[in-house]
Amino acid sequence: MDKSEPSRRLDVLCVADLCVDVILRGGDVRPRFGQVEQLIDDYTIELGGSATIFAAQFAKLGGSAGIIGTLGQDLFGRFAQERLANLGLDTRYVTIDPKVRTGAGFALAEPTDRAILTCLGGIDATGPETLTGELIGNCRHWHIASYFLLNRLRPSWVQWLSRLRAAGVTSSLDPNWCPDDNWKSVRELIPLVDVFLANENEVRAITECDDWAKAGMTLSTGGPIVAIKRGANGATAFYRGQRWDSPVPVPVSPDRIVDTIGAGDCFDAGFIRAWKLGKPVDQCLELAIRCGQASLGAAGGFTGQLCEEIG
């Protein structure tokens, strides 16, 4: 699948955890066994994946973004191709493989939380052989998302991030939550990236420190800007002993929150877009929060995304 100009150097490139999300919503979406049938309010079928949501939001802010990944030659794969065609992303590195199933996530969404069942399928089909010098030459920034779902690439990131830095390509990392609570490999990557993005619970787990602020300051001593997502309390960034606290955002009325899917990925895109444009850290946080909040108003991670050319 190739809808791009081969010589175009992208602002950002990332390996995508390409999948289709089936989102179930209602007052009580927590299933009960024993053949109990429950009625839900609504459902949505949407393209999913943290990196894809990140890239799409980045593109809607005026940047050029590309993804790398694999889709199956199946019903979900065809749906994903149609959605990708409308997102303005460079898809020259997306392949269709009839031997794999398209990844799928089944989300049970409450207004402020969700549970997710994931079938990896093609999500983890991208291997180390994909990371070539051509990719380094075709991007200005590299973003790693869904670190714990891209199992085949995990042993490659240390060397890859070192190659990016040597070539003058900046990088960022949002690991998402670790299912087995083993954060050792993430700790090894943080000094190698330029921006590290996570929420309060993730930085606590990574540092084994209950104080999220102390954890953020500690992580920033390794080199990167650390941006911590704090939900309704806004966000905080740390870098070289400095701290920036965003103003507490205007609360979003509960009746306007459809779901939280993709809000953190949209936050990441806003922060990185502003940072790559040379904006001060406080302005990076401000745009990031606006992107995250916009996402809350629609199902899935794409429909509610902020559309605003940032220059």
Short mmCIF file of C-alpha atoms in Angstrom, two decimals:
data_model
loop_
_atom_site.label_atom_id
_atom_site.label_comp_id
_atom_site.label_asym_id
_atom_site.label_seq_id
_atom_site.Cartn_x
_atom_site.Cartn_y
_atom_site.Cartn_z
CA MET A 1 0.00 0.00 0.00
CA ASP A 2 1.72 3.13 -1.22
CA LYS A 3 0.05 6.53 -1.43
CA SER A 4 3.14 8.68 -0.90
CA GLU A 5 6.00 10.39 -2.63
CA PRO A 6 9.02 8.04 -2.25
CA SER A 7 11.51 10.91 -1.79
CA ARG A 8 9.52 12.77 0.84
CA ARG A 9 11.22 13.10 4.23
CA LEU A 10 8.62 12.75 6.96
CA ASP A 11 8.38 14.79 10.13
CA VAL A 12 7.63 11.64 12.12
CA LEU A 13 7.69 7.89 11.51
CA CYS A 14 6.69 5.02 13.78
CA VAL A 15 5.99 1.31 13.83
CA ALA A 16 2.23 1.04 14.16
CA ASP A 17 0.34 -1.46 16.25
CA LEU A 18 -2.20 -1.59 13.43
CA CYS A 19 -5.51 -3.08 14.50
CA VAL A 20 -9.25 -2.62 14.41
CA ASP A 21 -11.06 -1.70 17.63
CA VAL A 22 -14.54 -2.93 18.48
CA ILE A 23 -15.73 -0.54 21.20
CA LEU A 24 -18.69 -1.52 23.37
CA ARG A 25 -20.34 1.21 25.46
CA GLY A 26 -23.07 1.28 28.06
CA GLY A 27 -23.96 1.81 31.68
CA ASP A 28 -22.80 -1.70 32.55
CA VAL A 29 -20.30 -3.19 30.13
CA ARG A 30 -18.64 -5.50 32.64
CA PRO A 31 -19.56 -9.03 31.51
CA ARG A 32 -20.83 -11.75 33.80
CA PHE A 33 -20.34 -15.41 33.07
CA GLY A 34 -22.93 -18.12 33.54
CA GLN A 35 -24.49 -17.33 30.15
CA VAL A 36 -25.82 -14.01 31.44
CA GLU A 37 -26.88 -11.82 28.51
CA GLN A 38 -26.47 -8.07 29.04
CA LEU A 39 -27.68 -5.22 26.87
CA ILE A 40 -25.30 -2.39 25.98
CA ASP A 41 -26.08 1.08 24.66
CA ASP A 42 -23.95 1.18 21.53
CA TYR A 43 -20.90 -0.12 19.71
CA THR A 44 -18.36 1.31 17.30
CA ILE A 45 -15.93 -0.34 14.91
CA GLU A 46 -12.89 1.86 14.34
CA LEU A 47 -9.26 1.73 13.33
CA GLY A 48 -7.08 1.38 16.42
CA GLY A 49 -3.51 1.30 17.64
CA SER A 50 -1.63 3.85 19.73
CA ALA A 51 0.97 4.67 17.08
CA THR A 52 -1.68 5.07 14.37
CA ILE A 53 -3.73 7.41 16.55
CA PHE A 54 -0.56 9.36 17.37
CA ALA A 55 0.42 9.69 13.70
CA ALA A 56 -3.08 10.71 12.60
CA GLN A 57 -3.28 13.45 15.25
CA PHE A 58 0.21 14.66 14.32
CA ALA A 59 -0.89 14.92 10.68
CA LYS A 60 -4.03 16.87 11.63
CA LEU A 61 -1.76 19.42 13.31
CA GLY A 62 0.01 20.06 10.00
CA GLY A 63 2.93 17.63 10.22
CA SER A 64 3.80 14.81 7.86
CA ALA A 65 3.55 11.38 9.47
CA GLY A 66 4.13 7.84 8.28
CA ILE A 67 3.54 4.41 9.78
CA ILE A 68 5.10 0.98 9.38
CA GLY A 69 3.02 -2.14 9.92
CA THR A 70 1.17 -5.19 8.67
CA LEU A 71 -2.47 -5.88 7.91
CA GLY A 72 -4.07 -9.19 7.09
CA GLN A 73 -5.96 -9.89 3.90
CA ASP A 74 -9.23 -10.17 5.77
CA LEU A 75 -12.37 -8.19 6.59
CA PHE A 76 -10.71 -6.10 9.32
CA GLY A 77 -7.69 -5.56 7.07
CA ARG A 78 -9.85 -4.15 4.29
CA PHE A 79 -11.63 -1.90 6.79
CA ALA A 80 -8.29 -0.64 8.10
CA GLN A 81 -7.05 0.13 4.59
CA GLU A 82 -10.15 2.24 3.90
CA ARG A 83 -9.71 4.21 7.12
CA LEU A 84 -5.99 4.75 6.54
CA ALA A 85 -6.70 6.16 3.10
CA ASN A 86 -8.66 9.02 4.73
CA LEU A 87 -6.22 9.95 7.50
CA GLY A 88 -3.53 11.69 5.48
CA LEU A 89 -0.78 9.29 6.55
CA ASP A 90 2.16 8.05 4.51
CA THR A 91 1.56 4.31 4.19
CA ARG A 92 4.43 3.27 1.91
CA TYR A 93 5.70 0.94 4.66
CA VAL A 94 2.36 -0.75 5.40
CA THR A 95 2.18 -4.27 3.95
CA ILE A 96 -0.70 -6.68 3.37
CA ASP A 97 0.13 -10.24 4.38
CA PRO A 98 -2.40 -13.01 3.65
CA LYS A 99 -0.67 -15.25 6.20
CA VAL A 100 -1.58 -13.08 9.23
CA ARG A 101 -4.81 -11.94 10.81
CA THR A 102 -5.33 -8.23 11.27
CA GLY A 103 -4.89 -7.30 14.92
CA ALA A 104 -8.06 -6.59 16.87
CA GLY A 105 -8.91 -4.93 20.17
CA PHE A 106 -12.22 -5.34 21.97
CA ALA A 107 -12.78 -2.44 24.34
CA LEU A 108 -15.39 -2.37 27.10
CA ALA A 109 -15.68 1.40 27.53
CA GLU A 110 -17.03 3.22 30.55
CA PRO A 111 -17.10 7.05 30.51
CA THR A 112 -13.74 7.45 32.27
CA ASP A 113 -12.11 4.04 31.93
CA ARG A 114 -11.96 0.96 29.73
CA ALA A 115 -10.92 -2.69 29.66
CA ILE A 116 -9.34 -4.09 26.51
CA LEU A 117 -9.01 -7.59 25.09
CA THR A 118 -6.40 -7.73 22.31
CA CYS A 119 -5.67 -10.29 19.61
CA LEU A 120 -2.15 -9.44 18.42
CA GLY A 121 -2.33 -10.83 14.89
CA GLY A 122 -0.39 -8.49 12.59
CA ILE A 123 0.31 -6.03 15.43
CA ASP A 124 3.53 -7.90 16.21
CA ALA A 125 4.38 -8.88 12.62
CA THR A 126 7.02 -6.16 12.18
CA GLY A 127 10.47 -7.61 12.84
CA PRO A 128 14.00 -6.23 13.32
CA GLU A 129 14.76 -6.66 9.61
CA THR A 130 12.35 -3.77 8.96
CA LEU A 131 14.61 -1.26 10.73
CA THR A 132 16.84 -0.10 7.89
CA GLY A 133 18.93 2.90 7.04
CA GLU A 134 16.29 3.91 4.52
CA LEU A 135 13.87 4.63 7.36
CA ILE A 136 16.44 6.80 9.15
CA GLY A 137 16.94 8.82 5.98
CA ASN A 138 13.21 9.28 5.50
CA CYS A 139 12.26 10.85 8.84
CA ARG A 140 13.17 13.69 11.20
CA HIS A 141 11.68 12.12 14.32
CA TRP A 142 10.93 8.56 15.46
CA HIS A 143 8.16 7.73 17.94
CA ILE A 144 7.82 4.42 19.81
CA ALA A 145 4.33 3.52 21.05
CA SER A 146 2.82 0.29 22.39
CA TYR A 147 6.27 -0.90 23.39
CA PHE A 148 4.94 -4.02 25.14
CA LEU A 149 2.85 -5.16 22.16
CA LEU A 150 5.72 -4.95 19.66
CA ASN A 151 7.50 -7.96 21.13
CA ARG A 152 9.68 -8.81 18.14
CA LEU A 153 11.21 -5.33 18.12
CA ARG A 154 11.97 -5.02 21.83
CA PRO A 155 15.55 -6.37 21.63
CA SER A 156 16.30 -3.94 18.76
CA TRP A 157 15.37 -0.59 20.26
CA VAL A 158 18.63 0.17 22.10
CA GLN A 159 20.72 -0.17 18.95
CA TRP A 160 18.08 1.53 16.80
CA LEU A 161 17.77 4.57 19.07
CA SER A 162 21.55 4.89 19.11
CA ARG A 163 21.59 4.85 15.30
CA LEU A 164 18.88 7.50 15.18
CA ARG A 165 20.79 9.76 17.56
CA ALA A 166 24.00 9.36 15.56
CA ALA A 167 22.10 10.38 12.42
CA GLY A 168 20.56 13.45 14.08
CA VAL A 169 17.03 12.00 14.18
CA THR A 170 15.19 12.80 17.42
CA SER A 171 13.04 10.23 19.21
CA SER A 172 10.25 9.82 21.75
CA LEU A 173 8.77 6.95 23.73
CA ASP A 174 5.40 6.26 25.32
CA PRO A 175 5.56 2.68 26.64
CA ASN A 176 1.92 2.30 27.76
CA TRP A 177 1.27 -0.12 30.61
CA CYS A 178 3.40 -3.25 31.11
CA PRO A 179 1.12 -6.31 31.46
CA ASP A 180 3.62 -8.30 33.55
CA ASP A 181 4.90 -5.30 35.55
CA ASN A 182 8.49 -5.78 34.36
CA TRP A 183 9.77 -2.31 33.48
CA LYS A 184 13.51 -3.05 33.33
CA SER A 185 13.83 -2.83 29.55
CA VAL A 186 11.96 0.49 29.44
CA ARG A 187 14.33 1.99 32.01
CA GLU A 188 17.22 1.15 29.66
CA LEU A 189 15.63 3.09 26.79
CA ILE A 190 14.75 6.32 28.58
CA PRO A 191 18.28 7.86 28.44
CA LEU A 192 18.34 7.17 24.68
CA VAL A 193 15.24 9.19 23.75
CA ASP A 194 14.70 12.94 23.61
CA VAL A 195 11.14 12.94 24.99
CA PHE A 196 9.58 10.40 27.34
CA LEU A 197 5.80 10.47 27.76
CA ALA A 198 3.82 8.51 30.36
CA ASN A 199 1.09 8.84 32.96
CA GLU A 200 1.43 9.04 36.74
CA ASN A 201 0.97 5.32 37.33
CA GLU A 202 3.52 4.40 34.68
CA VAL A 203 6.28 6.66 36.05
CA ARG A 204 5.60 5.35 39.55
CA ALA A 205 5.97 1.77 38.34
CA ILE A 206 9.09 2.47 36.29
CA THR A 207 10.92 4.20 39.16
CA GLU A 208 9.34 2.21 42.02
CA CYS A 209 8.62 5.57 43.65
CA ASP A 210 5.16 6.47 44.98
CA ASP A 211 5.69 10.20 44.41
CA TRP A 212 4.99 10.80 40.70
CA ALA A 213 6.70 14.22 40.75
CA LYS A 214 9.89 12.85 42.29
CA ALA A 215 9.71 9.99 39.78
CA GLY A 216 9.42 12.41 36.86
CA MET A 217 12.35 14.50 38.05
CA THR A 218 14.43 11.35 38.52
CA LEU A 219 13.68 10.08 35.02
CA SER A 220 14.57 13.45 33.48
CA THR A 221 18.06 13.33 34.98
CA GLY A 222 18.83 10.63 32.41
CA GLY A 223 18.57 13.16 29.61
CA PRO A 224 15.08 13.37 28.10
CA ILE A 225 12.22 15.77 28.61
CA VAL A 226 9.71 13.84 30.71
CA ALA A 227 6.04 14.74 30.14
CA ILE A 228 3.60 13.20 32.61
CA LYS A 229 -0.10 12.95 31.78
CA ARG A 230 -2.25 13.60 34.84
CA GLY A 231 -5.80 13.36 33.51
CA ALA A 232 -8.14 16.01 34.92
CA ASN A 233 -5.17 17.59 36.75
CA GLY A 234 -3.42 18.52 33.52
CA ALA A 235 0.20 17.60 32.85
CA THR A 236 3.69 18.24 34.14
CA ALA A 237 7.05 18.21 32.38
CA PHE A 238 10.58 17.91 33.77
CA TYR A 239 13.94 18.61 32.15
CA ARG A 240 17.40 19.29 33.58
CA GLY A 241 16.10 20.22 37.01
CA GLN A 242 13.27 22.37 35.71
CA ARG A 243 9.58 21.72 36.15
CA TRP A 244 6.59 22.99 34.16
CA ASP A 245 3.01 22.53 35.37
CA SER A 246 0.20 23.12 32.93
CA PRO A 247 -2.82 25.07 34.13
CA VAL A 248 -5.51 22.70 35.33
CA PRO A 249 -7.69 22.22 32.24
CA VAL A 250 -11.31 23.28 32.20
CA PRO A 251 -13.18 20.11 33.20
CA VAL A 252 -14.96 18.27 30.41
CA SER A 253 -18.60 17.69 31.31
CA PRO A 254 -19.20 13.96 31.90
CA ASP A 255 -22.05 13.97 29.38
CA ARG A 256 -19.57 15.11 26.71
CA ILE A 257 -17.08 12.28 27.36
CA VAL A 258 -17.77 9.43 24.97
CA ASP A 259 -14.67 7.41 25.86
CA THR A 260 -10.99 7.87 26.74
CA ILE A 261 -9.60 5.73 23.92
CA GLY A 262 -6.63 7.43 22.26
CA ALA A 263 -6.61 10.53 24.48
CA GLY A 264 -3.08 9.83 25.71
CA ASP A 265 -1.82 9.18 22.17
CA CYS A 266 -3.34 12.46 20.97
CA PHE A 267 -1.63 14.19 23.91
CA ASP A 268 1.69 12.71 22.74
CA ALA A 269 1.16 13.96 19.19
CA GLY A 270 0.37 17.47 20.35
CA PHE A 271 3.44 17.61 22.56
CA ILE A 272 5.81 16.27 19.90
CA ARG A 273 4.37 18.49 17.14
CA ALA A 274 4.91 21.61 19.24
CA TRP A 275 8.33 20.45 20.45
CA LYS A 276 9.55 19.74 16.92
CA LEU A 277 8.47 23.25 15.94
CA GLY A 278 10.70 24.65 18.70
CA LYS A 279 7.90 25.76 21.01
CA PRO A 280 8.64 26.28 24.74
CA VAL A 281 7.78 23.35 26.99
CA ASP A 282 4.75 25.09 28.50
CA GLN A 283 3.30 25.57 25.02
CA CYS A 284 4.00 21.93 24.21
CA LEU A 285 1.96 20.94 27.27
CA GLU A 286 -0.85 23.32 26.35
CA LEU A 287 -1.26 21.88 22.84
CA ALA A 288 -0.93 18.33 24.16
CA ILE A 289 -3.77 18.84 26.64
CA ARG A 290 -6.03 20.37 24.00
CA CYS A 291 -5.43 17.35 21.77
CA GLY A 292 -6.14 14.91 24.58
CA GLN A 293 -9.34 16.69 25.59
CA ALA A 294 -10.63 16.91 22.01
CA SER A 295 -10.33 13.15 21.69
CA LEU A 296 -12.74 12.57 24.57
CA GLY A 297 -15.74 13.85 22.64
CA ALA A 298 -16.01 11.02 20.10
CA ALA A 299 -15.76 7.25 20.05
CA GLY A 300 -12.35 5.79 19.31
CA GLY A 301 -9.14 7.71 18.85
CA PHE A 302 -9.63 9.48 15.51
CA THR A 303 -13.01 11.15 15.06
CA GLY A 304 -12.63 13.72 17.83
CA GLN A 305 -9.02 14.65 17.05
CA LEU A 306 -8.05 18.32 17.04
CA CYS A 307 -7.75 19.65 13.48
CA GLU A 308 -5.59 22.76 13.67
CA GLU A 309 -2.60 23.71 11.53
CA ILE A 310 0.25 24.43 13.94
CA GLY A 311 3.15 26.42 12.56
#
